[in-house]
PDB file of C-alpha atoms in Angstrom:
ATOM      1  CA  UNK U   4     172.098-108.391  18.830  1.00 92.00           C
ATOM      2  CA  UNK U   5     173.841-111.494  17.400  1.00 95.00           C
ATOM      3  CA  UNK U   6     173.915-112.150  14.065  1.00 96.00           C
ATOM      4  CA  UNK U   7     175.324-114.461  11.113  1.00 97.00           C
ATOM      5  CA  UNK U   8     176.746-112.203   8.316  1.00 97.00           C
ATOM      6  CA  UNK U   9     177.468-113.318   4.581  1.00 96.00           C
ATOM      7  CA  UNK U  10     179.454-111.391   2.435  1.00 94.00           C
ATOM      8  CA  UNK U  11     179.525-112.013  -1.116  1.00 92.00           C
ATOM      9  CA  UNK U  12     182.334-109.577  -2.526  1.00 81.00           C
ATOM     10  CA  UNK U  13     182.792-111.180  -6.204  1.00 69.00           C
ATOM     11  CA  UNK U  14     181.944-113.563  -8.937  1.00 69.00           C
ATOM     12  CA  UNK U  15     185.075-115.850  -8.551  1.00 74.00           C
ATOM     13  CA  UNK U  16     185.055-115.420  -4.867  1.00 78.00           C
ATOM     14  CA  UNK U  17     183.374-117.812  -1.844  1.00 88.00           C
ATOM     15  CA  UNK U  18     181.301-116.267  -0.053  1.00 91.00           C
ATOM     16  CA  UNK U  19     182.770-115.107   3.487  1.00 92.00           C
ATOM     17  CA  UNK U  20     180.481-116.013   7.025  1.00 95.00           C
ATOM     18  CA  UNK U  21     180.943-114.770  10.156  1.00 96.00           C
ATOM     19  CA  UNK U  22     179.526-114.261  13.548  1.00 96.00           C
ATOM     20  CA  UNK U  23     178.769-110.388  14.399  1.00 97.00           C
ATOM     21  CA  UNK U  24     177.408-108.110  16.523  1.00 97.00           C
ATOM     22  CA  UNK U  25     173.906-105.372  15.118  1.00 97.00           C
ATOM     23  CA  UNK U  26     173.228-102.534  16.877  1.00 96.00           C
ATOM     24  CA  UNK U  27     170.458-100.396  15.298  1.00 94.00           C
ATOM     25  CA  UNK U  28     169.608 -96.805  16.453  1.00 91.00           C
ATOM     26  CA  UNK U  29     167.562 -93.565  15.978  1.00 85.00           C
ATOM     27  CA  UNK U  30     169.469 -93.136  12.187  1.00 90.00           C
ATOM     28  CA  UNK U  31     170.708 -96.643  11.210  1.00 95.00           C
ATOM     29  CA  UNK U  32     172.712 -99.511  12.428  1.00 97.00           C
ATOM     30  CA  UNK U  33     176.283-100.871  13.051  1.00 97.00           C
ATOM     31  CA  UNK U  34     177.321-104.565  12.062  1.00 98.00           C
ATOM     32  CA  UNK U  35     180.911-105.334  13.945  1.00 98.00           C
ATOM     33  CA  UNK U  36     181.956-108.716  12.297  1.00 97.00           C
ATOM     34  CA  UNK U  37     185.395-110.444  11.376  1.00 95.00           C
ATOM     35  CA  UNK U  38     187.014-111.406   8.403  1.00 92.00           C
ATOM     36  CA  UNK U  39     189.451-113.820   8.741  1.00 89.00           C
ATOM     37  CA  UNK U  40     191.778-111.795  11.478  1.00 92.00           C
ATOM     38  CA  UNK U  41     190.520-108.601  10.359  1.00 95.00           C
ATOM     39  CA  UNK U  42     188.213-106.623  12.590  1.00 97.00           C
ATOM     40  CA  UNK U  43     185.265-105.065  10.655  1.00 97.00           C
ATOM     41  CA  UNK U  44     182.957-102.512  11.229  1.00 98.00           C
ATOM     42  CA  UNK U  45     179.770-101.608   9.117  1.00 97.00           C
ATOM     43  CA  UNK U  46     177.633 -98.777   9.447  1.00 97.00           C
ATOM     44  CA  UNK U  47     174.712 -96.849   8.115  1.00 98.00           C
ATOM     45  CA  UNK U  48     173.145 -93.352   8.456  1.00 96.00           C
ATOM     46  CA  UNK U  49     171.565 -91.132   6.609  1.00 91.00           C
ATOM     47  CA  UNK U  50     172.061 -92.965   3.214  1.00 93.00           C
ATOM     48  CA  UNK U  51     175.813 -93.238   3.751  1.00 96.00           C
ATOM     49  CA  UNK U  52     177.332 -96.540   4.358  1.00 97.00           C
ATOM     50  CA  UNK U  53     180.876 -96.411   6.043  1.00 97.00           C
ATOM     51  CA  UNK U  54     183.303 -99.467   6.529  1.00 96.00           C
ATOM     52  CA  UNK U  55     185.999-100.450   8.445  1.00 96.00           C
ATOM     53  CA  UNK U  56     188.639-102.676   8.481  1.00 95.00           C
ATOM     54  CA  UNK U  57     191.539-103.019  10.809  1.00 95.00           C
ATOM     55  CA  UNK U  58     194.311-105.533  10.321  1.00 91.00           C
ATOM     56  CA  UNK U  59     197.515-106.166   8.429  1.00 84.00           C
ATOM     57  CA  UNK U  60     196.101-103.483   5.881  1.00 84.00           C
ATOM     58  CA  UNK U  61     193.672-100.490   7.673  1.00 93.00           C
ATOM     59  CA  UNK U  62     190.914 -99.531   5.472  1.00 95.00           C
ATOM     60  CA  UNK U  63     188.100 -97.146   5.428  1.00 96.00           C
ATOM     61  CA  UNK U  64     185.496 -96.531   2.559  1.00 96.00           C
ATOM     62  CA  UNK U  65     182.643 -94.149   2.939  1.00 95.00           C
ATOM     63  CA  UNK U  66     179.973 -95.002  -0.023  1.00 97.00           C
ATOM     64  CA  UNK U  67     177.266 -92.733  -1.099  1.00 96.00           C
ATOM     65  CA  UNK U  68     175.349 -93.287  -4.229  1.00 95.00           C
ATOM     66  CA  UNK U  69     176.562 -91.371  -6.859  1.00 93.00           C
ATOM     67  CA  UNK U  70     179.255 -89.686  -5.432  1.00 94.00           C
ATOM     68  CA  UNK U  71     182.957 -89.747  -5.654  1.00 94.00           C
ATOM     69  CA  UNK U  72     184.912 -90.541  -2.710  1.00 94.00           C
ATOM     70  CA  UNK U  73     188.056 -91.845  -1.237  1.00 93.00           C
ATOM     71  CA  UNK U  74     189.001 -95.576   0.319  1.00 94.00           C
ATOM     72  CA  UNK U  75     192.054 -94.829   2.586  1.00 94.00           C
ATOM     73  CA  UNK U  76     194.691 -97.557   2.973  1.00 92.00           C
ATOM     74  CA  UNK U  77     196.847 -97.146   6.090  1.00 88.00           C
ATOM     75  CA  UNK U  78     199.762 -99.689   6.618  1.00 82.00           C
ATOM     76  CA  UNK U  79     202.255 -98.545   9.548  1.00 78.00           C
ATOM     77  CA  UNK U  80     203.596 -95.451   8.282  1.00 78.00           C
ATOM     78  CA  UNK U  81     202.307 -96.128   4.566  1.00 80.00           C
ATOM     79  CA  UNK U  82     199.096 -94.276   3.750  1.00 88.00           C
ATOM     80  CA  UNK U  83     197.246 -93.877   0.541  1.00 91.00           C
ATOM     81  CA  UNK U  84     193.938 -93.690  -1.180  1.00 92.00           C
ATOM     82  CA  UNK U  85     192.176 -94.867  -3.767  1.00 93.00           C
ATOM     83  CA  UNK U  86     188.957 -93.076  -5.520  1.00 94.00           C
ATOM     84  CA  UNK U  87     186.098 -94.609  -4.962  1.00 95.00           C
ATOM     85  CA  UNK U  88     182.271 -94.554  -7.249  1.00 96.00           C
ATOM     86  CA  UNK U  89     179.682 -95.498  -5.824  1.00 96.00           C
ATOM     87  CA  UNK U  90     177.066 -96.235  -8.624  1.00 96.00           C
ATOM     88  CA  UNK U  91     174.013 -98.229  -6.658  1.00 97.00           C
ATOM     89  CA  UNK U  92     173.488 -98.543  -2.540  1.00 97.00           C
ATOM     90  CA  UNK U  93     170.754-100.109  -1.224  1.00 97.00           C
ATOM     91  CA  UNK U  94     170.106-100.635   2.848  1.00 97.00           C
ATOM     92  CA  UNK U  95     167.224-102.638   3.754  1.00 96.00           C
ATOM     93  CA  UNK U  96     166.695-103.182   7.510  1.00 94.00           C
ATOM     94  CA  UNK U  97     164.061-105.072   9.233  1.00 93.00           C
ATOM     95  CA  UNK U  98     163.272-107.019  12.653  1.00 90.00           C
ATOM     96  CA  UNK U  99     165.038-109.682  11.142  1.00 94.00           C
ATOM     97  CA  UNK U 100     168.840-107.851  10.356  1.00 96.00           C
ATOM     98  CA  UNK U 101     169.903-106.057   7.255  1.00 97.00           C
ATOM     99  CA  UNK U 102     171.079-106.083   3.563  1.00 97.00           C
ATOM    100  CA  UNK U 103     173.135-103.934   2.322  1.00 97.00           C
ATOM    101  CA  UNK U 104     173.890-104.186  -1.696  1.00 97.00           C
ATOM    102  CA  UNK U 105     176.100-101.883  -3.370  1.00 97.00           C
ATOM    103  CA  UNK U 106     177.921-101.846  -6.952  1.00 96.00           C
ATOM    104  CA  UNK U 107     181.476 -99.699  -7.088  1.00 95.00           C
ATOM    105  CA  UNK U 108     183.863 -98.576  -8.576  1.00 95.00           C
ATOM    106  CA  UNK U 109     187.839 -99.077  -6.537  1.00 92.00           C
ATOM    107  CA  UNK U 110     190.678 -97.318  -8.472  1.00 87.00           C
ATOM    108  CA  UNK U 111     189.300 -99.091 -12.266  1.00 86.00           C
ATOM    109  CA  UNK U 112     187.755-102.265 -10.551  1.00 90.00           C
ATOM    110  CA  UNK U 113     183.708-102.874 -10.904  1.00 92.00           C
ATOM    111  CA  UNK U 114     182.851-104.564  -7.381  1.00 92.00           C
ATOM    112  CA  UNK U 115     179.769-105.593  -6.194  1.00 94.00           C
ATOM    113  CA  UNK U 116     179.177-106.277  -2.452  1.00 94.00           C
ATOM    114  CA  UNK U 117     176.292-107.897  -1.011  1.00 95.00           C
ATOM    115  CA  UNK U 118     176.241-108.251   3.032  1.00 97.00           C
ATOM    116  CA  UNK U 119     173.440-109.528   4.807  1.00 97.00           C
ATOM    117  CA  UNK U 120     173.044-109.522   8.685  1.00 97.00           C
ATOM    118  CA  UNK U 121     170.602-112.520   9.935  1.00 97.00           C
ATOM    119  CA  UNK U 122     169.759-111.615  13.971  1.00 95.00           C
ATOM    120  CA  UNK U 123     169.625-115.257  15.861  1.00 87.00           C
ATOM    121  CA  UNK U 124     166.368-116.357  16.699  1.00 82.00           C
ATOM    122  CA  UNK U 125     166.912-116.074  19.937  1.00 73.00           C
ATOM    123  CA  UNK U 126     167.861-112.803  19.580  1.00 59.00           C
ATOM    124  CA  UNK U 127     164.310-111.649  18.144  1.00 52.00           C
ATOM    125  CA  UNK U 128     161.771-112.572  20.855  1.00 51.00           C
TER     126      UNK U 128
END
C-alpha cells in the first residue's frame, strides 16, 4: 500500500518525508521508503525491528528491546560495526499504517527515532 512516512531521528534535526511502499503480513509489516538517495527498508516481526539502508554507506541495525546488538556499516570493501542498545521499542500498527518509536543507544550516542507510516486514503477503501 502507499504511504507518506516521517522520520524524526533527532532534536536538532528536520524531520525527513518520503513516499513508501507497506506491506503487512501474518507476523508484521515492511515499510520500503527513501532517504534522500538512500534506499530504505523497515521491518517488523516478532518484536524485532530490522532496518536497512543501502547507499553511499550500507547499513543494517536489528533492534530488540533490551538487548545488545550490532549496526553493521559496509562501504566497498570497508566493513565494521558498531554496538547497538536498544532501551524502548514500540510498534503500533493499524488500518491506517504504523508507528514505530524507539530510544538507542549507537556506539555512546542516545538516539531516538520516531517513524510513522500514513497509508493514502485511497489506499484504505
Amino acid at each position: 500500500m502507499n504511504c507518506k512516512v516521517t522520520i524524526y531521528g533527532s532534536r536538532d534535526a528536520d524531520a525527513v518525508f518520503s513516499d513508501g511502499e507497506l506491506v503487512f503480513d501474518g507476523r508484521g509489516f515492511e515499510l520500503k521508503y527513501k532517504i534522500g538517495e538512500d534506499r530504505c527498508c523497515l521491518s517488523y516481526s516478532g518484536g524485532t525491528v530490522t532496518q536497512s539502508r543501502r547507499g553511499n554507506v550500507n547499513t543494517d541495525i536489528t533492534f530488540a528491546r533490551g538487548k545488545n546488538t550490532i549496526c553493521m556499516l559496509l562501504s566497498g570493501e570497508l566493513t565494521g560495526g558498531v554496538p547497538v542498545k536498544t532501551e524502548f521499542l514500540s510498534v503500533v500498527q493499524s488500518d491506517g499504517g504504523v508507528e514505530v518509536y524507539i530510544d538507542y543507544y549507537l556506539g555512546g550516542a542516545r538516539i531516538n527515532l520516531n517513524l510513522s507510516a500514513v497509508i493514502s486514503p485511497k489506499e484504505t477503501k
